[in-house]
Coordinates of C-alpha atoms and ligand atoms in Angstrom, one line a residue:
M1 CA 52.1 5.2 -2.5
A2 CA 48.6 4.5 -1.2
E3 CA 49.4 5.2 2.5
E4 CA 50.6 8.7 1.8
N5 CA 47.1 10.1 1.8
S6 CA 45.6 7.8 4.4
P7 CA 44.1 9.4 7.5
E8 CA 46.4 7.6 9.8
S9 CA 49.5 8.9 8.1
E10 CA 48.0 12.5 8.4
T11 CA 47.4 12.3 12.0
A12 CA 50.6 10.4 12.8
G13 CA 52.6 12.9 11.0
T14 CA 50.9 16.0 12.4
M15 CA 53.3 17.3 15.1
E16 CA 56.7 16.5 16.3
S17 CA 56.8 15.4 20.0
C18 CA 58.9 17.8 21.9
T19 CA 60.6 17.8 25.3
V20 CA 62.1 21.1 26.3
V21 CA 64.7 21.4 29.0
I22 CA 64.2 24.2 31.6
P23 CA 67.5 24.9 33.7
C24 CA 66.8 26.0 37.0
Y25 CA 69.2 27.6 39.5
N26 CA 67.6 29.2 42.6
E27 CA 64.4 29.9 40.8
A28 CA 62.0 29.3 43.6
T29 CA 60.7 32.7 43.8
R30 CA 60.9 33.4 39.9
L31 CA 59.1 30.3 38.7
R32 CA 55.7 31.3 37.4
V33 CA 54.1 27.9 38.3
D34 CA 50.6 28.9 37.1
A35 CA 51.9 29.9 33.7
Y36 CA 53.6 26.5 33.4
E37 CA 50.5 24.7 34.3
A38 CA 48.2 26.8 32.1
F39 CA 50.5 26.1 29.2
L40 CA 50.7 22.4 29.7
R41 CA 47.1 21.9 30.4
S42 CA 46.2 23.7 27.1
E43 CA 44.8 21.4 24.4
T44 CA 47.2 23.1 21.9
S45 CA 50.2 21.9 24.0
R46 CA 49.6 18.3 23.1
G47 CA 52.9 16.4 22.4
I48 CA 54.8 18.9 24.3
S49 CA 56.5 18.1 27.8
L50 CA 59.0 19.7 30.0
L51 CA 62.1 18.5 31.7
F52 CA 63.2 20.7 34.5
V53 CA 66.9 20.4 35.7
N54 CA 67.4 21.6 39.1
D55 CA 71.1 22.6 39.0
G56 CA 72.1 22.4 42.7
S57 CA 69.8 25.2 43.8
L58 CA 70.3 26.4 47.4
D59 CA 66.6 27.4 47.8
G60 CA 63.3 25.7 47.4
T61 CA 63.4 25.1 43.7
L62 CA 63.4 21.3 43.9
A63 CA 60.4 21.2 46.0
V64 CA 58.5 23.7 43.6
L65 CA 59.5 21.5 40.7
N66 CA 58.5 18.2 42.4
G67 CA 55.0 19.9 43.1
L68 CA 54.5 20.7 39.5
R69 CA 55.6 17.1 38.5
T70 CA 53.0 15.7 41.0
R71 CA 50.2 17.8 39.4
L72 CA 51.2 17.0 35.8
P73 CA 53.2 13.7 35.8
E74 CA 52.6 13.0 32.1
Q75 CA 54.1 16.2 31.0
V76 CA 56.7 17.1 33.6
S77 CA 59.9 15.5 34.7
V78 CA 62.6 16.6 36.9
L79 CA 66.3 16.0 36.9
D80 CA 68.1 16.9 40.0
Q81 CA 71.7 17.7 39.3
Q82 CA 74.0 18.2 42.5
P83 CA 76.1 20.3 43.0
N84 CA 75.6 23.3 40.8
R85 CA 77.5 23.0 37.5
G86 CA 76.2 26.0 35.6
K87 CA 73.5 26.4 32.8
A88 CA 75.5 24.8 30.0
E89 CA 76.0 21.6 31.8
A90 CA 72.3 21.5 33.1
V91 CA 71.1 22.0 29.5
R92 CA 73.5 19.3 28.1
K93 CA 72.5 16.9 30.8
G94 CA 68.9 17.6 30.3
M95 CA 69.0 17.2 26.5
L96 CA 70.9 14.0 26.8
Q97 CA 68.3 12.6 29.1
V98 CA 65.5 13.5 26.7
M99 CA 67.4 11.7 24.0
A100 CA 68.0 8.7 26.2
D101 CA 64.3 8.6 27.1
G102 CA 63.5 8.3 23.4
H103 CA 60.0 9.7 23.3
A104 CA 60.7 13.0 21.6
A105 CA 61.7 13.9 18.1
V106 CA 62.7 17.5 19.2
T107 CA 64.4 18.9 22.2
G108 CA 65.8 22.2 23.3
F109 CA 66.0 24.7 26.1
W110 CA 64.1 27.6 27.5
D111 CA 64.9 30.0 30.3
A112 CA 63.0 29.4 33.4
D113 CA 62.1 33.1 34.0
L114 CA 59.9 32.9 30.9
A115 CA 61.5 36.0 29.3
T116 CA 60.4 34.2 26.1
P117 CA 56.7 33.3 26.7
L118 CA 56.1 29.4 26.7
E119 CA 53.5 29.7 24.0
E120 CA 56.3 30.2 21.4
I121 CA 57.4 26.6 22.0
R122 CA 54.4 25.6 19.9
H123 CA 55.5 27.9 17.0
F124 CA 59.0 26.7 17.1
R125 CA 57.7 23.1 17.0
D126 CA 55.3 24.0 14.2
L127 CA 58.2 25.2 12.2
M128 CA 60.2 21.9 12.9
T129 CA 57.2 20.0 11.8
A130 CA 56.4 21.9 8.7
R131 CA 60.1 22.1 7.5
P132 CA 61.9 18.8 8.0
E133 CA 65.2 20.2 6.6
L134 CA 65.5 22.4 9.9
H135 CA 67.6 21.0 12.6
L136 CA 67.8 24.2 14.8
V137 CA 65.2 26.9 15.5
L138 CA 66.8 29.8 17.5
G139 CA 64.8 32.6 19.2
S140 CA 65.9 36.0 18.1
R141 CA 65.3 39.3 19.9
V142 CA 64.9 41.7 17.0
R143 CA 63.3 44.9 17.7
L144 CA 60.7 45.4 15.0
L145 CA 57.5 47.4 14.8
G146 CA 54.7 45.5 16.4
H147 CA 57.0 43.1 18.3
R148 CA 57.2 43.6 22.0
I149 CA 60.9 43.3 22.7
H150 CA 61.8 44.9 26.1
R151 CA 65.5 44.6 26.8
Q152 CA 67.7 46.9 28.7
P153 CA 69.5 49.2 26.3
V154 CA 73.1 48.3 27.6
R155 CA 72.3 44.6 27.3
H156 CA 70.8 45.1 23.8
Y157 CA 73.9 46.9 22.4
L158 CA 76.3 44.5 24.2
G159 CA 74.3 41.7 22.7
R160 CA 74.4 43.1 19.2
F161 CA 78.2 43.7 19.4
F162 CA 78.8 40.2 20.6
A163 CA 76.4 38.6 18.0
T164 CA 78.3 40.6 15.2
A165 CA 81.6 39.3 16.4
V166 CA 80.2 35.8 16.4
S167 CA 78.6 36.0 13.0
L168 CA 81.9 37.4 11.5
L169 CA 83.9 34.6 13.2
L170 CA 81.6 31.8 12.2
R171 CA 80.7 33.4 8.9
L172 CA 77.1 32.7 9.7
P173 CA 74.6 35.6 9.6
V174 CA 73.1 35.0 13.0
Y175 CA 71.4 38.0 14.7
D176 CA 71.1 36.7 18.3
T177 CA 73.1 33.9 19.7
Q178 CA 72.2 34.3 23.4
C179 CA 68.4 34.1 23.4
G180 CA 67.5 31.4 25.9
A181 CA 64.9 29.8 23.7
K182 CA 66.2 27.3 21.3
L183 CA 64.8 23.9 19.8
F184 CA 66.9 21.1 18.1
R185 CA 65.7 18.2 16.1
I186 CA 67.1 14.9 17.6
T187 CA 69.7 13.6 15.3
P188 CA 72.9 11.6 15.5
E189 CA 74.6 14.9 15.0
L190 CA 73.0 16.5 18.1
E191 CA 74.2 13.5 20.1
Q192 CA 77.7 14.2 19.1
V193 CA 77.3 17.9 19.7
L194 CA 76.3 17.1 23.2
A195 CA 78.8 14.3 23.8
E196 CA 81.4 16.4 25.7
P197 CA 80.8 19.1 28.3
F198 CA 81.0 22.6 27.0
H199 CA 84.0 24.7 27.6
S200 CA 82.1 27.9 28.2
R201 CA 79.5 28.4 31.0
W202 CA 77.5 31.2 29.4
I203 CA 78.3 31.2 25.6
F204 CA 77.8 27.5 25.1
D205 CA 75.1 28.5 22.5
V206 CA 78.1 29.6 20.3
E207 CA 79.9 26.4 21.1
I208 CA 76.9 24.5 20.0
L209 CA 76.9 26.3 16.6
A210 CA 80.6 25.8 16.3
R211 CA 80.3 22.1 16.9
Y212 CA 77.5 21.9 14.3
L213 CA 79.7 23.8 11.9
A214 CA 82.6 21.4 12.4
F215 CA 80.2 18.6 11.0
H216 CA 79.9 20.8 7.9
H217 CA 83.7 21.3 7.7
G218 CA 83.1 25.0 8.4
H219 CA 80.8 25.4 5.5
S220 CA 78.4 27.9 7.1
R221 CA 76.1 28.0 4.2
E222 CA 75.2 24.4 4.5
L223 CA 74.6 24.9 8.2
G224 CA 72.6 27.9 7.6
A225 CA 70.1 25.8 5.6
E226 CA 69.4 23.8 8.6
M227 CA 68.8 26.8 10.8
Y228 CA 65.9 29.1 11.3
E229 CA 66.1 32.3 13.5
Y230 CA 62.7 33.1 14.7
P231 CA 62.0 36.7 15.4
L232 CA 60.1 36.6 18.7
P233 CA 56.9 38.6 18.8
E234 CA 57.5 39.1 22.5
W235 CA 60.4 39.1 25.0
S236 CA 61.1 40.8 28.2
D237 CA 64.1 41.0 30.6
V238 CA 63.0 39.4 33.9
K239 CA 64.6 40.7 37.0
G240 CA 66.9 38.5 38.8
S241 CA 69.4 37.7 36.1
K242 CA 72.5 35.9 37.3
V243 CA 74.7 37.2 34.5
R244 CA 77.2 40.0 35.6
P245 CA 79.0 42.7 33.5
T246 CA 82.3 40.8 33.9
D247 CA 80.6 37.8 32.2
F248 CA 80.5 39.9 29.0
L249 CA 84.4 40.2 29.1
R250 CA 84.6 36.4 29.8
A251 CA 82.4 35.8 26.8
F252 CA 85.0 37.2 24.5
G253 CA 87.8 35.1 26.0
D254 CA 85.5 32.1 25.7
L255 CA 84.7 33.1 22.0
A256 CA 88.5 33.2 21.2
T257 CA 88.9 29.8 22.7
I258 CA 85.9 28.2 20.8
Y259 CA 87.4 29.7 17.7
R260 CA 90.7 28.1 18.3
R261 CA 89.2 24.7 19.2
H262 CA 86.6 24.3 16.5
L263 CA 87.1 26.8 13.7
A264 CA 90.8 27.8 13.3
K265 CA 92.4 25.9 10.5
Ligands
GDP1 N1 71.7 25.4 35.6 C1 71.9 26.6 35.8 N2 71.1 27.4 35.4 C2 71.3 28.7 35.6 C3 72.4 29.1 36.3 N3 72.4 30.3 36.4 C4 71.2 30.6 35.7 N4 70.7 29.6 35.2 C5 69.5 29.5 34.4 O1 69.7 29.9 33.2 C6 68.6 30.6 32.8 C7 69.0 32.1 32.4 O2 69.4 32.6 33.5 P1 69.2 34.2 33.9 O3 69.9 34.5 35.1 O4 67.8 34.6 33.7 O5 70.1 34.8 32.6 P2 69.8 35.9 31.6 O6 68.4 36.1 31.5 O7 70.6 35.5 30.4 O8 70.4 37.1 32.3 C8 67.5 30.4 33.8 O9 66.7 29.3 33.5 C9 68.4 30.2 35.0 O10 67.7 29.4 36.2 C10 73.3 28.2 36.9 O11 74.4 28.4 37.6 N5 73.0 26.9 36.5
MG2 MG1 66.7 35.8 32.3

């Protein structure tokens, strides 16, 4: 068709617009406001906006977020959820809000501590733009030469153990389920994936995969074709994590429940 090569269609189709959810619980002292501002003001971040969800924080998080919104009203919005409901629910509510707003083609979530640098949002979004078949792009903390992945050894090995269990259970060769950097294409499937609250507070990432897998009747190869794990060039543990060692044990209990609910035949 004639329109296919017109300049209009080239510019209109260049980049998927993207609104990423940042869940925030007591992040007043960890939020690197300058880094957020620099990222959003950069020319290359056009089409990217952030929705911060204040999840019943007891510190000054909401004031910090409102300050950022005042300075960048076009690109920053704030959802105040009271009381604290946990990361899973904050992310779910945030992504539902992005879908209801109807401006973005892509959403997702990103940990507020910027363990994954914000700049990677552009690379994730570029992948979504270049490959329309992708519905999920997941950050993956793979320690490769030339990649700066700084993770505490204990958390690295516990994470590897957990991800291996998940990949066996889901029959999906996923390397890292728990990285807090993920983008999703907005589709009717995503709407259904987010329709109900998650059972698990911390491994809702696995629950998301299990819910997608249910759409494919457990055919993990079909789902695998819609997913891309992006080996991050940089990731570093940021002090102040709220995850405790007991959460690791709870994660296995949650994994068993997810398996029973979504995958056991
Ligand atoms: N909404 C919400 N977010 C939380 C909660 N706890 C942590 N988070 C957010 O989840 C993200 C990851 O938390 P973090 O403590 O850094 O976890 P870790 O890096 O996986 O150990 C951050 O954006 C936190 O603000 C919570 O109870 N509710
Ligand atoms: Mg963290």
